[in-house]
Amino acid sequence: MKKVGIIMGSDSDLPIVQKAVDTLKSFGVPYEVHVFSAHRTPAEAKEFSVNARENGFGAIIAAAGMAAHLAGAIAANTTLPVIGIPIKSGYLNGIDALLSTVQMPSGIPVATVAIDGAVNAALLCIEIFAVTDSELAEKLDAKRKNDAANVLAKNNKIENELN
Ligand code: RP5
């Protein structure tokens, strides 16, 4: 199976990024984690991106806060799917990172999830891999069913308590 590259702009992003790691791990999807910054270590970010396909990656998650150019800078150097996680940090609470990540010019796409949306970033990678991997697709179906059962159980509890 291809790997997911998980790149974060700073180690301060790790508490959020960890949720993507945990999600990929729970599906048995291989990954590599790195701290590369579009601004502080642009050469390393570029080298990773340029070589990602031949190094066995199938998708890349890029998490960054503030003036978050990481996902776009990575997408500029690869045609692998890039999923951006805008991280909530600094004075603007992630709105800055959201707009920086989502507003890509035509031709260089970045699929942007919600602010701090690390679980969905991982699930999108899994869904991309599941297009050609029926075992992964079955695991995704099972998770959806399990999640729905949990919500219905909560609904039953509240209905019984309040009605
Ligand atoms: C961004 O700036 C990082 O992705 C992080 O979210 C934010 C703050 O970084 P640190 O100053 O905590 O290293 O580049």
PDB file of C-alpha atoms and ligand atoms in Angstrom:
ATOM      1  CA  MET A   1       0.000   0.000   0.000  1.00  0.00           C
ATOM      2  CA  LYS A   2       1.123   3.585  -0.650  1.00  0.00           C
ATOM      3  CA  LYS A   3       2.098   5.749   2.339  1.00  0.00           C
ATOM      4  CA  VAL A   4       0.519   8.990   3.512  1.00  0.00           C
ATOM      5  CA  GLY A   5       3.008  11.799   4.090  1.00  0.00           C
ATOM      6  CA  ILE A   6       2.058  13.895   7.104  1.00  0.00           C
ATOM      7  CA  ILE A   7       3.882  17.220   7.132  1.00  0.00           C
ATOM      8  CA  MET A   8       3.428  19.892   9.793  1.00  0.00           C
ATOM      9  CA  GLY A   9       4.860  23.389   9.806  1.00  0.00           C
ATOM     10  CA  SER A  10       5.939  23.251  13.438  1.00  0.00           C
ATOM     11  CA  ASP A  11       6.147  20.720  16.227  1.00  0.00           C
ATOM     12  CA  SER A  12       3.585  22.933  17.990  1.00  0.00           C
ATOM     13  CA  ASP A  13       1.034  21.538  15.480  1.00  0.00           C
ATOM     14  CA  LEU A  14       1.529  17.981  16.755  1.00  0.00           C
ATOM     15  CA  PRO A  15      -1.404  17.817  19.240  1.00  0.00           C
ATOM     16  CA  ILE A  16      -3.798  18.267  16.296  1.00  0.00           C
ATOM     17  CA  VAL A  17      -1.753  16.284  13.775  1.00  0.00           C
ATOM     18  CA  GLN A  18      -1.653  13.354  16.204  1.00  0.00           C
ATOM     19  CA  LYS A  19      -5.369  12.785  15.475  1.00  0.00           C
ATOM     20  CA  ALA A  20      -4.552  12.185  11.799  1.00  0.00           C
ATOM     21  CA  VAL A  21      -1.774   9.794  12.807  1.00  0.00           C
ATOM     22  CA  ASP A  22      -4.130   7.887  15.121  1.00  0.00           C
ATOM     23  CA  THR A  23      -6.819   7.651  12.429  1.00  0.00           C
ATOM     24  CA  LEU A  24      -4.421   6.290   9.800  1.00  0.00           C
ATOM     25  CA  LYS A  25      -3.030   3.852  12.356  1.00  0.00           C
ATOM     26  CA  SER A  26      -6.526   2.575  13.211  1.00  0.00           C
ATOM     27  CA  PHE A  27      -7.062   1.724   9.506  1.00  0.00           C
ATOM     28  CA  GLY A  28      -3.624   0.145   9.101  1.00  0.00           C
ATOM     29  CA  VAL A  29      -2.571   2.759   6.542  1.00  0.00           C
ATOM     30  CA  PRO A  30       1.203   3.383   6.503  1.00  0.00           C
ATOM     31  CA  TYR A  31       2.461   6.931   7.030  1.00  0.00           C
ATOM     32  CA  GLU A  32       5.542   9.065   7.637  1.00  0.00           C
ATOM     33  CA  VAL A  33       5.540  12.205   9.779  1.00  0.00           C
ATOM     34  CA  HIS A  34       7.858  15.204   9.264  1.00  0.00           C
ATOM     35  CA  VAL A  35       8.193  18.814  10.422  1.00  0.00           C
ATOM     36  CA  PHE A  36       8.928  20.922   7.330  1.00  0.00           C
ATOM     37  CA  SER A  37       7.974  24.580   7.080  1.00  0.00           C
ATOM     38  CA  ALA A  38       7.182  26.525   3.903  1.00  0.00           C
ATOM     39  CA  HIS A  39       8.899  29.519   5.492  1.00  0.00           C
ATOM     40  CA  ARG A  40      11.538  28.218   7.882  1.00  0.00           C
ATOM     41  CA  THR A  41      12.751  25.131   5.981  1.00  0.00           C
ATOM     42  CA  PRO A  42      11.502  25.605   2.410  1.00  0.00           C
ATOM     43  CA  ALA A  43      14.296  23.524   0.843  1.00  0.00           C
ATOM     44  CA  GLU A  44      13.367  20.456   2.915  1.00  0.00           C
ATOM     45  CA  ALA A  45       9.651  20.932   2.188  1.00  0.00           C
ATOM     46  CA  LYS A  46      10.413  21.126  -1.524  1.00  0.00           C
ATOM     47  CA  GLU A  47      12.745  18.108  -1.559  1.00  0.00           C
ATOM     48  CA  PHE A  48      10.132  15.981   0.193  1.00  0.00           C
ATOM     49  CA  SER A  49       7.405  17.035  -2.253  1.00  0.00           C
ATOM     50  CA  VAL A  50       9.426  16.641  -5.443  1.00  0.00           C
ATOM     51  CA  ASN A  51      10.408  13.077  -4.483  1.00  0.00           C
ATOM     52  CA  ALA A  52       7.193  12.003  -2.713  1.00  0.00           C
ATOM     53  CA  ARG A  53       5.699   9.966  -5.557  1.00  0.00           C
ATOM     54  CA  GLU A  54       8.846   7.974  -6.263  1.00  0.00           C
ATOM     55  CA  ASN A  55       9.326   7.484  -2.514  1.00  0.00           C
ATOM     56  CA  GLY A  56       6.065   5.545  -2.277  1.00  0.00           C
ATOM     57  CA  PHE A  57       3.604   8.173  -1.106  1.00  0.00           C
ATOM     58  CA  GLY A  58       0.025   8.226  -2.417  1.00  0.00           C
ATOM     59  CA  ALA A  59      -1.269  11.352  -0.682  1.00  0.00           C
ATOM     60  CA  ILE A  60       0.085  14.138   1.517  1.00  0.00           C
ATOM     61  CA  ILE A  61      -1.457  15.839   4.533  1.00  0.00           C
ATOM     62  CA  ALA A  62      -0.029  19.308   5.232  1.00  0.00           C
ATOM     63  CA  ALA A  63      -0.877  21.016   8.532  1.00  0.00           C
ATOM     64  CA  ALA A  64       0.083  24.611   9.254  1.00  0.00           C
ATOM     65  CA  GLY A  65      -1.137  27.631  11.151  1.00  0.00           C
ATOM     66  CA  MET A  66      -1.035  31.427  10.694  1.00  0.00           C
ATOM     67  CA  ALA A  67       0.198  32.441   7.180  1.00  0.00           C
ATOM     68  CA  ALA A  68      -0.161  28.804   6.180  1.00  0.00           C
ATOM     69  CA  HIS A  69       1.513  28.295   2.820  1.00  0.00           C
ATOM     70  CA  LEU A  70       2.734  24.765   3.505  1.00  0.00           C
ATOM     71  CA  ALA A  71      -0.014  22.822   1.716  1.00  0.00           C
ATOM     72  CA  GLY A  72       0.183  25.079  -1.334  1.00  0.00           C
ATOM     73  CA  ALA A  73       3.969  24.974  -1.443  1.00  0.00           C
ATOM     74  CA  ILE A  74       3.876  21.174  -1.309  1.00  0.00           C
ATOM     75  CA  ALA A  75       1.142  21.004  -3.967  1.00  0.00           C
ATOM     76  CA  ALA A  76       3.280  23.204  -6.216  1.00  0.00           C
ATOM     77  CA  ASN A  77       5.924  20.468  -6.277  1.00  0.00           C
ATOM     78  CA  THR A  78       3.878  17.280  -6.672  1.00  0.00           C
ATOM     79  CA  THR A  79       0.795  16.009  -8.490  1.00  0.00           C
ATOM     80  CA  LEU A  80      -0.113  13.726  -5.584  1.00  0.00           C
ATOM     81  CA  PRO A  81      -3.329  14.745  -3.808  1.00  0.00           C
ATOM     82  CA  VAL A  82      -2.550  17.264  -1.052  1.00  0.00           C
ATOM     83  CA  ILE A  83      -4.929  17.753   1.865  1.00  0.00           C
ATOM     84  CA  GLY A  84      -4.436  20.884   3.945  1.00  0.00           C
ATOM     85  CA  ILE A  85      -5.280  21.199   7.635  1.00  0.00           C
ATOM     86  CA  PRO A  86      -5.514  24.840   8.741  1.00  0.00           C
ATOM     87  CA  ILE A  87      -4.278  24.886  12.334  1.00  0.00           C
ATOM     88  CA  LYS A  88      -5.880  27.103  14.963  1.00  0.00           C
ATOM     89  CA  SER A  89      -3.027  29.229  16.326  1.00  0.00           C
ATOM     90  CA  GLY A  90      -2.046  32.864  16.788  1.00  0.00           C
ATOM     91  CA  TYR A  91      -4.279  35.916  17.120  1.00  0.00           C
ATOM     92  CA  LEU A  92      -6.753  34.958  14.364  1.00  0.00           C
ATOM     93  CA  ASN A  93      -7.585  31.499  15.720  1.00  0.00           C
ATOM     94  CA  GLY A  94      -7.086  29.667  12.435  1.00  0.00           C
ATOM     95  CA  ILE A  95      -9.104  31.929  10.115  1.00  0.00           C
ATOM     96  CA  ASP A  96      -5.787  33.133   8.671  1.00  0.00           C
ATOM     97  CA  ALA A  97      -4.608  29.557   8.075  1.00  0.00           C
ATOM     98  CA  LEU A  98      -7.985  28.531   6.630  1.00  0.00           C
ATOM     99  CA  LEU A  99      -7.964  31.299   4.023  1.00  0.00           C
ATOM    100  CA  SER A 100      -4.274  30.811   3.209  1.00  0.00           C
ATOM    101  CA  THR A 101      -4.817  27.084   2.676  1.00  0.00           C
ATOM    102  CA  VAL A 102      -8.150  27.054   0.869  1.00  0.00           C
ATOM    103  CA  GLN A 103      -7.691  29.914  -1.619  1.00  0.00           C
ATOM    104  CA  MET A 104      -5.408  28.180  -4.096  1.00  0.00           C
ATOM    105  CA  PRO A 105      -5.053  29.511  -7.640  1.00  0.00           C
ATOM    106  CA  SER A 106      -6.523  27.429 -10.448  1.00  0.00           C
ATOM    107  CA  GLY A 107      -4.210  24.590 -11.487  1.00  0.00           C
ATOM    108  CA  ILE A 108      -2.669  23.760  -8.103  1.00  0.00           C
ATOM    109  CA  PRO A 109      -5.374  22.134  -5.955  1.00  0.00           C
ATOM    110  CA  VAL A 110      -5.310  21.699  -2.185  1.00  0.00           C
ATOM    111  CA  ALA A 111      -8.255  19.851  -0.602  1.00  0.00           C
ATOM    112  CA  THR A 112      -8.803  21.844   2.579  1.00  0.00           C
ATOM    113  CA  VAL A 113     -10.517  20.410   5.649  1.00  0.00           C
ATOM    114  CA  ALA A 114     -11.948  22.356   8.585  1.00  0.00           C
ATOM    115  CA  ILE A 115      -9.756  24.273  11.029  1.00  0.00           C
ATOM    116  CA  ASP A 116      -8.018  21.559  13.087  1.00  0.00           C
ATOM    117  CA  GLY A 117      -9.829  18.923  10.982  1.00  0.00           C
ATOM    118  CA  ALA A 118      -7.114  16.297  11.267  1.00  0.00           C
ATOM    119  CA  VAL A 119      -9.415  13.276  11.484  1.00  0.00           C
ATOM    120  CA  ASN A 120     -11.174  14.208   8.237  1.00  0.00           C
ATOM    121  CA  ALA A 121      -7.812  14.818   6.529  1.00  0.00           C
ATOM    122  CA  ALA A 122      -6.811  11.252   7.347  1.00  0.00           C
ATOM    123  CA  LEU A 123     -10.223   9.876   6.349  1.00  0.00           C
ATOM    124  CA  LEU A 124      -9.988  11.642   2.973  1.00  0.00           C
ATOM    125  CA  CYS A 125      -6.607   9.980   2.354  1.00  0.00           C
ATOM    126  CA  ILE A 126      -8.130   6.629   3.283  1.00  0.00           C
ATOM    127  CA  GLU A 127     -11.064   7.255   0.944  1.00  0.00           C
ATOM    128  CA  ILE A 128      -8.638   8.059  -1.888  1.00  0.00           C
ATOM    129  CA  PHE A 129      -6.743   4.815  -1.272  1.00  0.00           C
ATOM    130  CA  ALA A 130     -10.044   2.907  -0.923  1.00  0.00           C
ATOM    131  CA  VAL A 131     -10.958   3.726  -4.543  1.00  0.00           C
ATOM    132  CA  THR A 132      -8.683   0.820  -5.519  1.00  0.00           C
ATOM    133  CA  ASP A 133      -8.556  -1.072  -2.192  1.00  0.00           C
ATOM    134  CA  SER A 134     -11.778  -2.932  -1.359  1.00  0.00           C
ATOM    135  CA  GLU A 135     -10.551  -3.984   2.100  1.00  0.00           C
ATOM    136  CA  LEU A 136     -10.086  -0.336   3.075  1.00  0.00           C
ATOM    137  CA  ALA A 137     -13.513   0.499   1.590  1.00  0.00           C
ATOM    138  CA  GLU A 138     -15.073  -2.171   3.835  1.00  0.00           C
ATOM    139  CA  LYS A 139     -13.329  -0.700   6.877  1.00  0.00           C
ATOM    140  CA  LEU A 140     -14.703   2.743   5.978  1.00  0.00           C
ATOM    141  CA  ASP A 141     -18.234   1.312   5.713  1.00  0.00           C
ATOM    142  CA  ALA A 142     -17.834  -0.400   9.090  1.00  0.00           C
ATOM    143  CA  LYS A 143     -16.669   2.835  10.712  1.00  0.00           C
ATOM    144  CA  ARG A 144     -19.648   4.764   9.311  1.00  0.00           C
ATOM    145  CA  LYS A 145     -22.027   2.117  10.690  1.00  0.00           C
ATOM    146  CA  ASN A 146     -20.304   2.129  14.078  1.00  0.00           C
ATOM    147  CA  ASP A 147     -20.362   5.955  14.256  1.00  0.00           C
ATOM    148  CA  ALA A 148     -24.076   5.999  13.373  1.00  0.00           C
ATOM    149  CA  ALA A 149     -24.815   3.369  16.047  1.00  0.00           C
ATOM    150  CA  ASN A 150     -23.037   5.529  18.646  1.00  0.00           C
ATOM    151  CA  VAL A 151     -25.107   8.586  17.687  1.00  0.00           C
ATOM    152  CA  LEU A 152     -28.346   6.574  17.821  1.00  0.00           C
ATOM    153  CA  ALA A 153     -27.415   5.268  21.274  1.00  0.00           C
ATOM    154  CA  LYS A 154     -26.901   8.857  22.470  1.00  0.00           C
ATOM    155  CA  ASN A 155     -30.244   9.836  20.933  1.00  0.00           C
ATOM    156  CA  ASN A 156     -31.991   6.974  22.771  1.00  0.00           C
ATOM    157  CA  LYS A 157     -30.415   8.033  26.061  1.00  0.00           C
ATOM    158  CA  ILE A 158     -31.493  11.674  25.673  1.00  0.00           C
ATOM    159  CA  GLU A 159     -34.996  10.734  24.462  1.00  0.00           C
ATOM    160  CA  ASN A 160     -35.458   8.461  27.481  1.00  0.00           C
ATOM    161  CA  GLU A 161     -34.202  11.094  29.910  1.00  0.00           C
ATOM    162  CA  LEU A 162     -36.036  14.130  28.562  1.00  0.00           C
ATOM    163  CA  ASN A 163     -39.302  12.916  26.993  1.00  0.00           C
TER     164      ASN A 163
HETATM  165  C1  RP5 B   1       3.129  27.834  11.436  1.00  0.00           C
HETATM  166  O1  RP5 B   1       3.191  28.777  12.449  1.00  0.00           O
HETATM  167  C2  RP5 B   1       3.118  26.498  12.115  1.00  0.00           C
HETATM  168  O2  RP5 B   1       2.474  25.544  11.330  1.00  0.00           O
HETATM  169  C3  RP5 B   1       2.394  26.762  13.408  1.00  0.00           C
HETATM  170  O3  RP5 B   1       1.018  26.450  13.323  1.00  0.00           O
HETATM  171  C4  RP5 B   1       2.556  28.283  13.598  1.00  0.00           C
HETATM  172  C5  RP5 B   1       3.354  28.648  14.825  1.00  0.00           C
HETATM  173  O4  RP5 B   1       4.593  27.960  14.809  1.00  0.00           O
HETATM  174  P1  RP5 B   1       5.551  27.993  16.087  1.00  0.00           P
HETATM  175  O5  RP5 B   1       5.946  29.428  16.295  1.00  0.00           O
HETATM  176  O6  RP5 B   1       4.739  27.437  17.249  1.00  0.00           O
HETATM  177  O7  RP5 B   1       6.717  27.098  15.746  1.00  0.00           O
HETATM  178  O8  RP5 B   1       4.194  27.928  10.550  1.00  0.00           O
END
